[in-house]
Short mmCIF file of C-alpha atoms in Angstrom, two decimals:
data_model
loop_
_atom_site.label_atom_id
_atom_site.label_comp_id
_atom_site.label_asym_id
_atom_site.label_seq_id
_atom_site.Cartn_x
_atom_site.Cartn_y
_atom_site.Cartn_z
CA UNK A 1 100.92 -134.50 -200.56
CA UNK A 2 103.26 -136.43 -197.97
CA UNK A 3 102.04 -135.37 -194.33
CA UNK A 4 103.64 -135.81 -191.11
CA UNK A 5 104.06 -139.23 -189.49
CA UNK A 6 104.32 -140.64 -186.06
CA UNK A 7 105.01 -143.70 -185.23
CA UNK A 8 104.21 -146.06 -183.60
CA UNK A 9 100.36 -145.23 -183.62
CA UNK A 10 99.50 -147.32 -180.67
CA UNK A 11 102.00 -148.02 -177.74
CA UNK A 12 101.09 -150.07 -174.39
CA UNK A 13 103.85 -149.57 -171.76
CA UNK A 14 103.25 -150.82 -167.86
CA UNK A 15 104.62 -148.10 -165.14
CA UNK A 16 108.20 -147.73 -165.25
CA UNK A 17 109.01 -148.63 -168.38
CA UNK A 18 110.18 -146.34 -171.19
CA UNK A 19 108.65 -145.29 -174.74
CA UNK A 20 110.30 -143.33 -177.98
CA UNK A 21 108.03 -141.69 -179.89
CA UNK A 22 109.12 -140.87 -183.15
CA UNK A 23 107.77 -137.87 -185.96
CA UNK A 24 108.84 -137.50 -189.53
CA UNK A 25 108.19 -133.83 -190.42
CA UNK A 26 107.28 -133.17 -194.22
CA UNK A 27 109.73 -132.68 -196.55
CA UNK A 28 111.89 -129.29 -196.28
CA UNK A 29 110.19 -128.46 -192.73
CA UNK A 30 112.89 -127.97 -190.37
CA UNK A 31 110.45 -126.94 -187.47
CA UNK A 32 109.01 -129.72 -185.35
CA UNK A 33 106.80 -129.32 -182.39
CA UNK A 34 105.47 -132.45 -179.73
CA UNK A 35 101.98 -132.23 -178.14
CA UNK A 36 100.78 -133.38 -175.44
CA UNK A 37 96.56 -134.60 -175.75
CA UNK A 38 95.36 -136.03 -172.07
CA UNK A 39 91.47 -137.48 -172.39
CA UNK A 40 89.61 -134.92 -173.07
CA UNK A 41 92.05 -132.40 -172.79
CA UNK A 42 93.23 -129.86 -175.15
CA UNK A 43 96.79 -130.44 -176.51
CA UNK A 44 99.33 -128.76 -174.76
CA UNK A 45 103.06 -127.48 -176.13
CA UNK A 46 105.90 -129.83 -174.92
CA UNK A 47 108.82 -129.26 -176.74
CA UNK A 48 110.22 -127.74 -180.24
CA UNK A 49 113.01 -127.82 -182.39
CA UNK A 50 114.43 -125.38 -185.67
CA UNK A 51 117.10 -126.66 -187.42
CA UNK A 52 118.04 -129.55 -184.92
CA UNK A 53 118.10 -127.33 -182.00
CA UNK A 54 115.53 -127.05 -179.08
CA UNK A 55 113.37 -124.17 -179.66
CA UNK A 56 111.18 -123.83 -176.99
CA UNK A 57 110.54 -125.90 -173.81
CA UNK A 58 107.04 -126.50 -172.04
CA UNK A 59 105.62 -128.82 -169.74
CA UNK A 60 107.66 -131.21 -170.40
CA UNK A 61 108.40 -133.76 -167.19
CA UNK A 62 112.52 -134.52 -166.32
CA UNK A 63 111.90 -137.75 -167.34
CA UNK A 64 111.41 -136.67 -171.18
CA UNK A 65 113.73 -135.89 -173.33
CA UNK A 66 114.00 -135.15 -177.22
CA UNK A 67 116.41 -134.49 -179.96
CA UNK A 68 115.47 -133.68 -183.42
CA UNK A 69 118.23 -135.37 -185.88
CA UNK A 70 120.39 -134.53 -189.18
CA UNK A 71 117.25 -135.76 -191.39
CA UNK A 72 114.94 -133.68 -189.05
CA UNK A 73 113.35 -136.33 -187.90
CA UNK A 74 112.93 -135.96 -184.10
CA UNK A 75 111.97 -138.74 -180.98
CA UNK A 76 110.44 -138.08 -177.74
CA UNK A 77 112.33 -140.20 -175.29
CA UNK A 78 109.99 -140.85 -172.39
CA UNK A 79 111.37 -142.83 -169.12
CA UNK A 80 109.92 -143.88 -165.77
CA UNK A 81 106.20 -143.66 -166.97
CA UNK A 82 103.62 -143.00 -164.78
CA UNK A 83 99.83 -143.67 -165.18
CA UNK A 84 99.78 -139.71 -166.32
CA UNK A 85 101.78 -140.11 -169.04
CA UNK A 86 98.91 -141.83 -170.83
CA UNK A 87 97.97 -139.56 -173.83
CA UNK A 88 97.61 -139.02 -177.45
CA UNK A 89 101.12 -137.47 -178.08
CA UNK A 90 100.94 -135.01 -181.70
CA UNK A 91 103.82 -134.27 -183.46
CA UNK A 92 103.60 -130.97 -185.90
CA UNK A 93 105.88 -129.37 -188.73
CA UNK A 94 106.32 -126.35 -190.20
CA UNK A 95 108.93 -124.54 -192.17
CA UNK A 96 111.00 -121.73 -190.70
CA UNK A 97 110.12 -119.39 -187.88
CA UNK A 98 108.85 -116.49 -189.57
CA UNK A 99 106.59 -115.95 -187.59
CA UNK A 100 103.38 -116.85 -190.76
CA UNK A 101 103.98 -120.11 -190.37
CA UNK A 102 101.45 -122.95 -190.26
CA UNK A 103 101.58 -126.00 -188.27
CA UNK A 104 101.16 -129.45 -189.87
CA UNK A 105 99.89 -132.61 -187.71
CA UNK A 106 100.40 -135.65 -187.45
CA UNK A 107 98.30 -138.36 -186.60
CA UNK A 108 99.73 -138.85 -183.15
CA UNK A 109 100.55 -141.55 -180.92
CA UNK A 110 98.43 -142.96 -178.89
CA UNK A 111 100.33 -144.15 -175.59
CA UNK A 112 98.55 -145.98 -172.58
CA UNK A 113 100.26 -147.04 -169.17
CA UNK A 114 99.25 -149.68 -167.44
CA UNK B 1 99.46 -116.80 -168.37
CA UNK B 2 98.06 -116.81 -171.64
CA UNK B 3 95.45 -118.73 -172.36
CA UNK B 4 92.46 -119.65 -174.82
CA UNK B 5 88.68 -120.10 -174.19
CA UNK B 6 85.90 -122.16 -176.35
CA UNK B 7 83.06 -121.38 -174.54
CA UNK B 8 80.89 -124.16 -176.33
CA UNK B 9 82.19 -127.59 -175.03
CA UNK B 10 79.17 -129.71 -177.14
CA UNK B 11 77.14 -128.22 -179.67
CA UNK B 12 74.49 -130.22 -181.49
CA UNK B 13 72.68 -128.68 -184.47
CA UNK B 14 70.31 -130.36 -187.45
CA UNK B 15 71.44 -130.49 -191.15
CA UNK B 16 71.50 -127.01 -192.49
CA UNK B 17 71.58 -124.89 -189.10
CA UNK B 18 74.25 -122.29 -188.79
CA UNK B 19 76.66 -122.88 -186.73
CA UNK B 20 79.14 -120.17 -184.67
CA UNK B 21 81.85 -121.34 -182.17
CA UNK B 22 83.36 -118.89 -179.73
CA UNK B 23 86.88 -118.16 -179.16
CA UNK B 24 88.39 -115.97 -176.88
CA UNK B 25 92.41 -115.68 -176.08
CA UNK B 26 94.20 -113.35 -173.50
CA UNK B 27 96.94 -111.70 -174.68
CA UNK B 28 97.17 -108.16 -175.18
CA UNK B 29 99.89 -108.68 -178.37
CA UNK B 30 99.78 -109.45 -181.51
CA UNK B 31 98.73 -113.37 -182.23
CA UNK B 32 98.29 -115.10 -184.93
CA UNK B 33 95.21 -117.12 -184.61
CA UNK B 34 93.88 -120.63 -186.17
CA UNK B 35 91.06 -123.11 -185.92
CA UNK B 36 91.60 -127.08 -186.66
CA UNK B 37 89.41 -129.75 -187.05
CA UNK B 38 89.89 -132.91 -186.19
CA UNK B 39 87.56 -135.98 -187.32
CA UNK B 40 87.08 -139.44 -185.33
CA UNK B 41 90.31 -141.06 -185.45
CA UNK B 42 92.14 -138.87 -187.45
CA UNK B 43 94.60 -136.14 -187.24
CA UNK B 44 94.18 -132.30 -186.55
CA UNK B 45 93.42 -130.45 -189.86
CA UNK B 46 93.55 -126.52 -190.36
CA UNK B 47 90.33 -124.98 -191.37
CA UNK B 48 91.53 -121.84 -191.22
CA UNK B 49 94.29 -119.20 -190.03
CA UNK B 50 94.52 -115.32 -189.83
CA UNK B 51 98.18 -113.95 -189.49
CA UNK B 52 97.12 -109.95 -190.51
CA UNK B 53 94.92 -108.02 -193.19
CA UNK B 54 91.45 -108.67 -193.27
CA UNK B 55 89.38 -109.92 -190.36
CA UNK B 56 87.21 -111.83 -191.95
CA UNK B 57 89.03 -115.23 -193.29
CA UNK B 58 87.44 -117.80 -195.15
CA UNK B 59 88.85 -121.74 -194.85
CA UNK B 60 88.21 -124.93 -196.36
CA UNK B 61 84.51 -126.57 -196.34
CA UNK B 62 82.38 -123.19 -196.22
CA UNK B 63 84.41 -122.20 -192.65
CA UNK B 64 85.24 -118.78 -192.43
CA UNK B 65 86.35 -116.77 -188.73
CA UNK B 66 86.32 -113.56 -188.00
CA UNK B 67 89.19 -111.71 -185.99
CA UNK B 68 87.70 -109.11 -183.31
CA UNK B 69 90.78 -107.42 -181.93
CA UNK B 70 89.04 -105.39 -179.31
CA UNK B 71 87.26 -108.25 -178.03
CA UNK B 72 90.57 -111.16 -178.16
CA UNK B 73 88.03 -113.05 -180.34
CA UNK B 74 88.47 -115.36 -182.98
CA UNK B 75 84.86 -117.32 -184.12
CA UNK B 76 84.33 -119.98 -186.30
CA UNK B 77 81.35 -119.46 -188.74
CA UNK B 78 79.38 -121.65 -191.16
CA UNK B 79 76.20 -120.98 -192.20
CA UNK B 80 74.82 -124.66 -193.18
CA UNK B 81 76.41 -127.17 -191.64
CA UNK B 82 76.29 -131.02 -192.85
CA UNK B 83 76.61 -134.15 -191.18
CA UNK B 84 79.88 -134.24 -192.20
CA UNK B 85 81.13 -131.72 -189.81
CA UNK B 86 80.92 -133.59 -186.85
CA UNK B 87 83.88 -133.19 -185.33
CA UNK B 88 86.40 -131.52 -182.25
CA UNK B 89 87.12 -128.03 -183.24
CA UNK B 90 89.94 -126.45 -181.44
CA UNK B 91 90.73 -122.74 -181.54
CA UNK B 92 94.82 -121.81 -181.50
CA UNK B 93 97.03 -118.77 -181.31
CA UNK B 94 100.22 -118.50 -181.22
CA UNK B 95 102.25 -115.09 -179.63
CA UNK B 96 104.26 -112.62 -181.57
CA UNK B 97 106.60 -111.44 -181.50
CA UNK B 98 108.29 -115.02 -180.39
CA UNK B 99 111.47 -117.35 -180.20
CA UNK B 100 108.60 -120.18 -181.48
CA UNK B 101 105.74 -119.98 -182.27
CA UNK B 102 104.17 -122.94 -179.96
CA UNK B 103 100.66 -123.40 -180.41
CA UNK B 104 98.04 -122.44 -176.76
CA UNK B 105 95.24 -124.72 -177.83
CA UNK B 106 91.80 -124.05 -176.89
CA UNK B 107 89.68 -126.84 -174.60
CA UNK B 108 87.96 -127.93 -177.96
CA UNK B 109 84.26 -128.16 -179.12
CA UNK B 110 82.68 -131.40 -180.23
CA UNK B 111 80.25 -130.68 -182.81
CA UNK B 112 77.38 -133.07 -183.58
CA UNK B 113 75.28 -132.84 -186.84
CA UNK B 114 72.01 -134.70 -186.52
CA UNK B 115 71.06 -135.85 -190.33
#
């Protein structure tokens, strides 16, 4: 069964810079959600989108941004990075916001800052 | 704010113990509540999720959790584990009634099976 992706996997930015993070839901979600995994940390909610509109907003800094697209496909635009940015970022999918829905992961990207 | 608890950070167990994992969320709504897995290296997986009806679900691999509404707990059961389960186990809920339904993760608990 097709799962979510993320790419890319593995990103190395230095302090400054920016990063897109992109997440291909599974077919016929129109639900996405971003993640946010420090070391040894638990994930916690960023940002989500139903039917190419932002859902729900988190702790997400200023300097990200995201838009999820016709294709709902979405990107996580991330600018200015700090050392703190540096995280395993999960995308998730589901279908619909009934409210029994389940949320599908991917395998994340893995972002460090130097 | 709502939040949820694994009290367990590590647990190590032999082949063939049981195994329980604690859960705990406050919020005094309804929730819907699930537990994911997630192996070395590889993505979050859902063991298991209870949206209403019975308390007592059953998942994938022999899991099965048992909702205690008048305690806000949610614990993850299996009563042989294998070396196979080593893993992070994180306990979610999400609120109802809700806009989304975002995901509050729990801290995790890494789970090591000694063969």
């Amino acid at each position: 069964a097709a799962g979510v992706i993320q790419s890319p996997r593995h990103l190395i930015k230095e302090k400054r810079e920016t990063a897109t993070l992109k997440c291909y839901p599974i077919p016929r979600h129109d639900t996405v959600y971003w993640y946010q995994q420090g070391p040894g940390q638990d994930p916690q909610f960023l940002i989500s989108f139903y039917e190419k509109m932002q859902s729900d907003k988190g702790s997400i800094p200023d300097r990200f941004s995201a838009q999820q697209f016709s294709d709902y496909h979405s990107e996580l635009n991330m600018s200015s990075l700090e050392l703190g940015d540096s995280a395993l970022y999960f995308c998730a999918s589901s279908f619909g916001t009934s409210g029994t829905d389940t949320q599908y992961f991917g395998p994340g990207t893995r972002l460090t800052v130097l | 704010a709502q939040s949820v608890s694994q009290h367990n950070h590590h647990v190590i167990l032999s082949e063939a113990a049981s195994l329980e994992l604690g859960c705990n969320y406050s919020y005094g709504g309804t929730v819907n509540l699930f537990w994911y897995v997630q192996y070395p290296g590889q993505h979050l997986q859902l063991l298991l999720k209870y949206f209403s009806g019975d308390p007592l679900v059953k998942g994938i691999k022999g899991f099965e959790a048992e909702f205690i509404k008048s305690k806000f707990s949610f614990n993850l059961r299996k009563p042989s584990v294998q070396w196979s389960d080593t893993a992070e186990y994180f306990c979610a809920v999400s609120l109802l009634p809700s806009g989304t339904y975002k995901y509050i993760f729990g801290t995790g608990t890494r789970l090591k099976v000694l063969a």
